[in-house]
Amino acid sequence: MRKSHPIRRVVLAGAATVSGIVLLLSLKPATDPASAQAAGGAAPPVAAQSPQGGAQAAGSGTVTGDAARTQYGAVQVRLTVSNGRITQAEAVQAPKGGQSDQITANAVPKLNQAAVAAQSADIDAVSGATYTSAGYKESLQSAIDKAKASAGSSQNSGSQGSGATQTRTVTGSVAQTQYGPVQVRITVSGDKITKAEAVQTPSGGQSTNITANAVPKLNQAAVTAGSADIDAVSGATYTSAGYKESLQSAIDKAKASAGSSQNSGSQGSGATQTRTVTGSVAQTQYGPVQVRITVSGDKITKAEAVQTPSGGQSTNITANAVPKLNQAAVTAGSADIDAVSGATYTSAGYKESLQSALDQAGG
């Protein structure tokens, strides 16, 4: 049979067509996410984004925001962060008593869910819980700021060497004034204050107007001066004094943090870092409790109460209970300590603030 015979050409063409179809059927698209999922595989990972465009948390661990004062009580939020994403949000303080119990029970779960969904503090207020929502968002933003600062400082110290400029956010201790507490938070880059804000200020009646006028001026003065050596605002003597006191506390903490970071960077990986951390204020039935701890490595070496209930019988109860609680905190190395008999409320507040300090220290 000749090569050019018509039957031979038909047979060869048919074989080629069959081979081509088999080859096409054996191929699988490598980049189709739907095909990958249908075959039991995972779709390509998508970078985590904040749906509402807010500032995202960073790093990993548990972080407790500062307590936010509201008309009906304090609100404080704790976050669990994993690889830069908020995986859990919970309110460790919320308004309670009377109608507040129902409002809190309805609002807080929704706010917790919204925080995880949004990955930021840019969340909607819950209807009927305006004040609680505002306080939640304020404390949530504080927790996010702390998480970002912690992650940023870790990255700077670990990967950029001695020439990197470390940016961190530090909250000063609460300063009590005749008209209410004042607390200042600063953002520091290197050794320069780049931002100052009051997270607690006197409110109610004439204090609201005085605060609204004085605080922006004090914030600006703090950034300009780069220190707590600033002038009082006319007509706001007490608020100014409290602001300066808390500002100085924040500056001291920032310097201590920078010093310990430099020591750990220059002495090698075997150096033990010592730092002092102040927990958030815990409100109790008899007054606020706030705890400061000194941590060396991962061990509490000192615990002290910087705020405690006072006045009347509270003074005697505090004098008896606090030394025992301080000793228990150092011994246990955690907030899992027993309440002191006869000081149930003070003990509960102490443990809450101690846990906040440990969260900040990374313990």
Coordinates of C-alpha atoms in Angstrom, one line a residue:
M1 CA 0.0 0.0 0.0
R2 CA 1.4 3.4 -0.9
K3 CA 1.9 6.1 1.8
S4 CA -0.4 8.4 -0.1
H5 CA -3.3 6.0 -0.1
P6 CA -6.6 7.8 1.1
I7 CA -7.4 5.1 3.7
R8 CA -4.0 5.4 5.3
R9 CA -4.5 9.2 5.6
V10 CA -7.8 8.8 7.3
V11 CA -6.5 6.3 9.8
L12 CA -3.5 8.6 10.7
A13 CA -5.8 11.6 11.1
G14 CA -8.2 9.7 13.4
A15 CA -5.4 8.5 15.6
A16 CA -4.0 12.0 15.9
T17 CA -7.4 13.4 16.9
V18 CA -7.9 10.7 19.6
S19 CA -4.4 11.4 21.0
G20 CA -5.1 15.1 21.2
I21 CA -8.4 14.6 23.0
V22 CA -6.8 12.3 25.6
L23 CA -4.0 14.8 26.2
L24 CA -6.4 17.7 26.7
L25 CA -8.5 15.7 29.2
S26 CA -5.4 14.8 31.2
L27 CA -4.5 18.4 31.8
K28 CA -5.7 20.3 35.0
P29 CA -5.7 24.0 35.4
A30 CA -3.1 24.8 38.2
T31 CA -4.4 28.2 39.2
D32 CA -8.1 27.8 39.5
P33 CA -9.1 28.2 43.2
A34 CA -12.5 26.5 42.6
S35 CA -10.8 23.5 41.1
A36 CA -8.3 23.3 44.0
Q37 CA -11.2 23.4 46.5
A38 CA -13.2 20.8 44.6
A39 CA -10.2 18.5 44.7
G40 CA -9.9 18.9 48.5
G41 CA -7.1 21.4 48.4
A42 CA -7.0 24.9 49.8
A43 CA -7.4 28.1 47.8
P44 CA -4.3 30.4 47.6
P45 CA -4.0 32.4 50.9
V46 CA -5.4 35.9 50.9
A47 CA -3.6 38.6 52.8
A48 CA -5.5 39.7 56.0
Q49 CA -7.2 43.0 55.6
S50 CA -9.4 45.2 57.7
P51 CA -12.9 45.3 56.1
Q52 CA -13.5 48.8 57.4
G53 CA -10.1 50.3 56.8
G54 CA -9.1 50.7 60.5
A55 CA -5.6 50.2 62.0
Q56 CA -5.0 46.5 62.4
A57 CA -3.5 44.8 65.5
A58 CA -0.1 43.2 65.1
G59 CA 2.0 40.4 66.6
S60 CA 0.8 37.5 68.8
G61 CA -0.4 37.2 72.4
T62 CA -3.0 38.6 74.7
V63 CA -3.3 42.4 75.2
T64 CA -5.6 44.4 77.5
G65 CA -6.6 47.9 76.5
D66 CA -6.9 50.7 79.0
A67 CA -10.2 51.1 80.9
A68 CA -12.5 53.6 79.2
R69 CA -14.7 55.7 81.5
T70 CA -18.3 56.0 80.5
Q71 CA -21.4 57.6 82.2
Y72 CA -22.5 54.2 83.4
G73 CA -19.2 52.6 84.3
A74 CA -15.8 51.5 83.0
V75 CA -15.3 49.4 79.9
Q76 CA -12.2 47.5 79.2
V77 CA -11.3 45.1 76.3
R78 CA -8.9 42.3 76.1
L79 CA -7.7 40.9 72.7
T80 CA -6.1 37.7 71.7
V81 CA -3.9 38.3 68.7
S82 CA -2.3 35.6 66.5
N83 CA 0.1 36.5 63.7
G84 CA -1.3 40.0 63.4
R85 CA -5.0 39.1 63.5
I86 CA -7.5 39.5 66.3
T87 CA -8.8 36.0 67.0
Q88 CA -10.8 36.9 70.1
A89 CA -12.2 40.0 71.8
E90 CA -13.8 40.1 75.3
A91 CA -14.8 42.8 77.7
V92 CA -13.2 42.3 81.1
Q93 CA -15.0 45.3 82.4
A94 CA -18.5 46.6 81.5
P95 CA -21.2 48.7 83.1
K96 CA -23.3 46.7 85.5
G97 CA -26.2 47.1 88.0
G98 CA -29.8 47.8 87.2
Q99 CA -30.7 48.3 83.6
S100 CA -27.0 48.3 82.7
D101 CA -26.9 44.5 83.2
Q102 CA -29.4 43.9 80.4
I103 CA -27.8 46.4 78.1
T104 CA -24.3 45.0 78.6
A105 CA -25.5 41.4 78.1
N106 CA -27.0 42.4 74.8
A107 CA -24.3 44.7 73.5
V108 CA -21.0 43.2 74.5
P109 CA -21.3 39.9 72.5
K110 CA -22.2 41.9 69.4
L111 CA -19.2 44.3 70.0
N112 CA -16.9 41.4 70.5
Q113 CA -18.0 39.8 67.3
A114 CA -17.7 43.1 65.4
A115 CA -14.1 43.6 66.6
V116 CA -13.0 40.2 65.3
A117 CA -14.9 40.7 62.0
A118 CA -13.5 44.3 61.5
Q119 CA -10.0 43.6 62.8
S120 CA -10.1 47.2 64.0
A121 CA -11.9 49.7 66.3
D122 CA -13.9 51.0 63.4
I123 CA -17.1 49.3 64.4
D124 CA -20.7 50.4 64.7
A125 CA -22.3 51.2 68.0
V126 CA -24.9 48.8 69.2
S127 CA -28.4 50.4 69.3
G128 CA -29.5 51.3 72.8
A129 CA -25.9 51.0 74.1
T130 CA -24.3 54.2 72.9
Y131 CA -22.1 54.9 75.9
T132 CA -21.0 51.3 76.3
S133 CA -20.2 51.1 72.6
A134 CA -18.1 54.3 72.7
G135 CA -16.2 53.0 75.7
Y136 CA -15.6 49.6 74.1
K137 CA -14.2 51.2 71.0
E138 CA -11.9 53.4 73.0
S139 CA -10.5 50.5 75.0
L140 CA -10.3 48.3 71.9
Q141 CA -8.2 50.9 70.1
S142 CA -5.9 51.1 73.1
A143 CA -5.5 47.3 73.0
I144 CA -4.7 47.4 69.2
D145 CA -2.2 50.2 69.8
K146 CA -0.4 48.2 72.4
A147 CA -0.4 45.1 70.2
K148 CA 1.1 47.1 67.3
A149 CA 3.7 48.7 69.5
S150 CA 4.7 45.4 71.0
A151 CA 5.0 43.8 67.6
G152 CA 6.8 46.8 66.1
S153 CA 9.4 46.9 68.9
S154 CA 10.0 43.1 68.6
Q155 CA 10.6 43.4 64.9
N156 CA 12.8 46.5 65.2
S157 CA 15.0 45.0 67.9
G158 CA 15.2 41.6 66.2
S159 CA 15.8 42.3 62.6
Q160 CA 16.9 45.9 62.0
G161 CA 20.0 46.2 64.2
S162 CA 21.1 49.0 66.4
G163 CA 20.4 51.7 63.8
A164 CA 16.6 51.2 63.8
T165 CA 14.3 53.8 65.3
Q166 CA 11.9 52.1 67.8
T167 CA 8.3 53.5 67.9
R168 CA 6.2 52.6 70.9
T169 CA 3.1 53.6 72.7
V170 CA 3.2 54.1 76.5
T171 CA 0.4 54.9 78.9
G172 CA 1.2 56.8 82.1
S173 CA -0.2 56.0 85.5
V174 CA -3.5 57.5 86.6
A175 CA -3.2 60.8 88.4
Q176 CA -6.0 61.6 90.8
T177 CA -7.2 65.2 91.0
Q178 CA -9.8 67.0 92.9
Y179 CA -12.2 66.7 90.0
G180 CA -11.4 63.3 88.7
P181 CA -8.6 61.1 87.3
V182 CA -6.2 62.1 84.5
Q183 CA -4.2 59.6 82.4
V184 CA -2.0 60.3 79.4
R185 CA -0.8 58.1 76.6
I186 CA 2.2 59.0 74.4
T187 CA 3.7 57.7 71.2
V188 CA 7.5 57.9 71.2
S189 CA 9.8 57.5 68.2
G190 CA 13.4 57.1 69.2
D191 CA 13.5 59.6 72.1
K192 CA 10.9 62.0 70.7
I193 CA 7.3 62.3 71.6
T194 CA 5.3 62.3 68.4
K195 CA 1.8 62.1 69.9
A196 CA 0.1 62.8 73.2
E197 CA -3.5 62.1 74.2
A198 CA -5.5 62.0 77.4
V199 CA -7.3 58.7 77.8
Q200 CA -8.9 59.7 81.1
T201 CA -10.0 63.2 82.1
P202 CA -12.4 64.8 84.5
S203 CA -16.0 64.9 83.2
G204 CA -19.4 66.0 84.2
G205 CA -20.8 69.5 84.7
Q206 CA -18.3 72.3 84.2
S207 CA -15.4 69.8 84.1
T208 CA -16.5 68.7 80.6
N209 CA -16.0 72.2 79.2
I210 CA -12.7 72.8 81.0
T211 CA -11.4 69.4 79.7
A212 CA -12.5 70.1 76.2
N213 CA -10.6 73.4 76.2
A214 CA -7.5 72.3 78.1
V215 CA -6.5 68.9 76.9
P216 CA -5.8 69.7 73.2
K217 CA -3.5 72.5 74.4
L218 CA -1.7 70.1 76.9
N219 CA -1.4 67.5 74.2
Q220 CA 0.2 69.9 71.8
A221 CA 2.5 71.3 74.6
A222 CA 3.7 67.8 75.4
V223 CA 4.7 67.1 71.8
T224 CA 6.4 70.5 71.4
A225 CA 8.3 70.3 74.7
G226 CA 9.2 66.7 74.5
S227 CA 8.9 66.5 78.3
A228 CA 6.5 67.1 81.2
D229 CA 7.9 70.6 81.7
I230 CA 4.9 72.4 80.3
D231 CA 2.8 75.3 81.4
A232 CA -0.6 74.8 83.0
V233 CA -3.6 75.9 81.0
S234 CA -5.4 78.9 82.5
G235 CA -8.6 77.9 84.3
A236 CA -7.6 74.2 84.4
T237 CA -5.1 74.1 87.2
Y238 CA -6.0 70.7 88.6
T239 CA -6.4 69.0 85.2
S240 CA -3.1 70.4 84.1
A241 CA -1.3 69.2 87.2
G242 CA -2.8 65.7 86.8
Y243 CA -1.9 65.7 83.1
K244 CA 1.8 66.6 83.8
E245 CA 2.0 63.9 86.5
S246 CA 0.7 61.2 84.2
L247 CA 2.8 62.5 81.3
Q248 CA 5.9 62.2 83.4
S249 CA 5.0 58.7 84.3
A250 CA 4.6 57.8 80.7
I251 CA 7.9 59.4 79.8
D252 CA 9.6 57.4 82.6
K253 CA 8.2 54.2 81.3
A254 CA 9.3 55.0 77.8
K255 CA 12.8 55.7 78.9
A256 CA 12.9 52.5 81.0
S257 CA 11.7 50.5 78.0
A258 CA 14.2 52.0 75.7
G259 CA 17.0 51.4 78.2
S260 CA 16.1 47.8 78.7
S261 CA 15.9 47.3 74.9
Q262 CA 19.4 48.7 74.5
N263 CA 20.8 46.6 77.2
S264 CA 19.3 43.4 75.8
G265 CA 20.6 44.3 72.3
S266 CA 24.2 45.1 73.4
Q267 CA 24.8 42.3 75.9
G268 CA 23.9 39.4 73.7
S269 CA 21.1 36.9 73.8
G270 CA 22.0 35.7 77.3
A271 CA 21.1 39.1 78.9
T272 CA 18.0 39.2 81.1
Q273 CA 15.6 42.1 80.4
T274 CA 14.1 43.9 83.4
R275 CA 11.1 46.1 82.9
T276 CA 8.4 47.7 85.0
V277 CA 4.8 47.5 83.8
T278 CA 1.6 49.2 85.3
G279 CA -1.7 47.4 84.9
S280 CA -4.9 49.1 84.0
V281 CA -7.1 50.5 86.8
A282 CA -9.6 48.0 88.2
Q283 CA -12.8 49.7 89.6
T284 CA -14.2 48.1 92.8
Q285 CA -17.1 49.0 95.0
Y286 CA -14.8 50.8 97.4
G287 CA -12.5 52.5 95.0
P288 CA -9.9 51.9 92.2
V289 CA -7.0 49.4 92.4
Q290 CA -4.0 49.5 90.2
V291 CA -0.9 47.3 90.3
R292 CA 2.7 47.8 89.1
I293 CA 5.1 44.9 88.6
T294 CA 8.8 44.6 87.9
V295 CA 9.6 41.7 85.7
S296 CA 13.0 40.1 85.1
G297 CA 13.0 37.7 82.2
D298 CA 9.6 36.0 82.7
K299 CA 9.7 36.3 86.5
I300 CA 7.9 38.8 88.7
T301 CA 10.5 40.3 91.1
K302 CA 8.4 43.0 92.7
A303 CA 4.6 43.8 92.9
E304 CA 3.1 47.0 94.4
A305 CA -0.3 48.7 94.4
V306 CA -0.1 52.2 93.1
Q307 CA -3.8 52.8 93.7
T308 CA -6.0 51.3 96.5
P309 CA -9.3 52.0 98.2
S310 CA -8.8 54.6 101.0
G311 CA -10.9 56.4 103.6
G312 CA -12.6 55.1 106.7
Q313 CA -12.4 51.3 107.2
S314 CA -10.9 50.9 103.7
T315 CA -7.6 52.3 104.9
N316 CA -7.1 49.6 107.5
I317 CA -8.3 46.8 105.1
T318 CA -5.9 48.0 102.4
A319 CA -3.0 48.3 104.9
N320 CA -3.5 44.6 105.9
A321 CA -4.4 43.1 102.5
V322 CA -2.0 44.8 100.0
P323 CA 1.3 43.5 101.4
K324 CA -0.1 40.0 101.4
L325 CA -1.3 40.4 97.8
N326 CA 2.1 41.8 96.7
Q327 CA 3.9 38.9 98.2
A328 CA 1.5 36.4 96.7
A329 CA 1.9 37.8 93.3
V330 CA 5.7 37.5 93.4
T331 CA 5.5 34.0 94.9
A332 CA 2.9 32.7 92.3
G333 CA 4.4 34.6 89.3
S334 CA 0.9 35.0 88.1
A335 CA -2.6 36.5 88.9
D336 CA -3.8 33.1 90.1
I337 CA -3.6 34.1 93.8
D338 CA -6.0 33.7 96.7
A339 CA -8.1 36.6 98.0
V340 CA -7.2 38.0 101.4
S341 CA -9.9 37.3 104.0
G342 CA -11.9 40.4 104.7
A343 CA -10.7 42.2 101.6
T344 CA -12.7 40.5 98.8
Y345 CA -13.3 43.5 96.6
T346 CA -9.7 44.8 96.9
S347 CA -8.4 41.3 96.2
A348 CA -10.5 41.0 93.1
G349 CA -9.4 44.4 91.8
Y350 CA -5.8 43.6 92.6
K351 CA -5.9 40.4 90.6
E352 CA -7.6 42.1 87.6
S353 CA -5.0 44.8 87.4
L354 CA -2.2 42.3 88.0
Q355 CA -3.4 40.3 85.1
S356 CA -3.5 43.4 82.9
A357 CA 0.1 44.1 83.8
L358 CA 1.1 40.6 83.1
D359 CA -0.6 40.8 79.7
Q360 CA 1.4 43.9 78.8
A361 CA 4.6 42.3 80.0
G362 CA 3.9 39.3 77.8
G363 CA 3.5 36.9 80.8

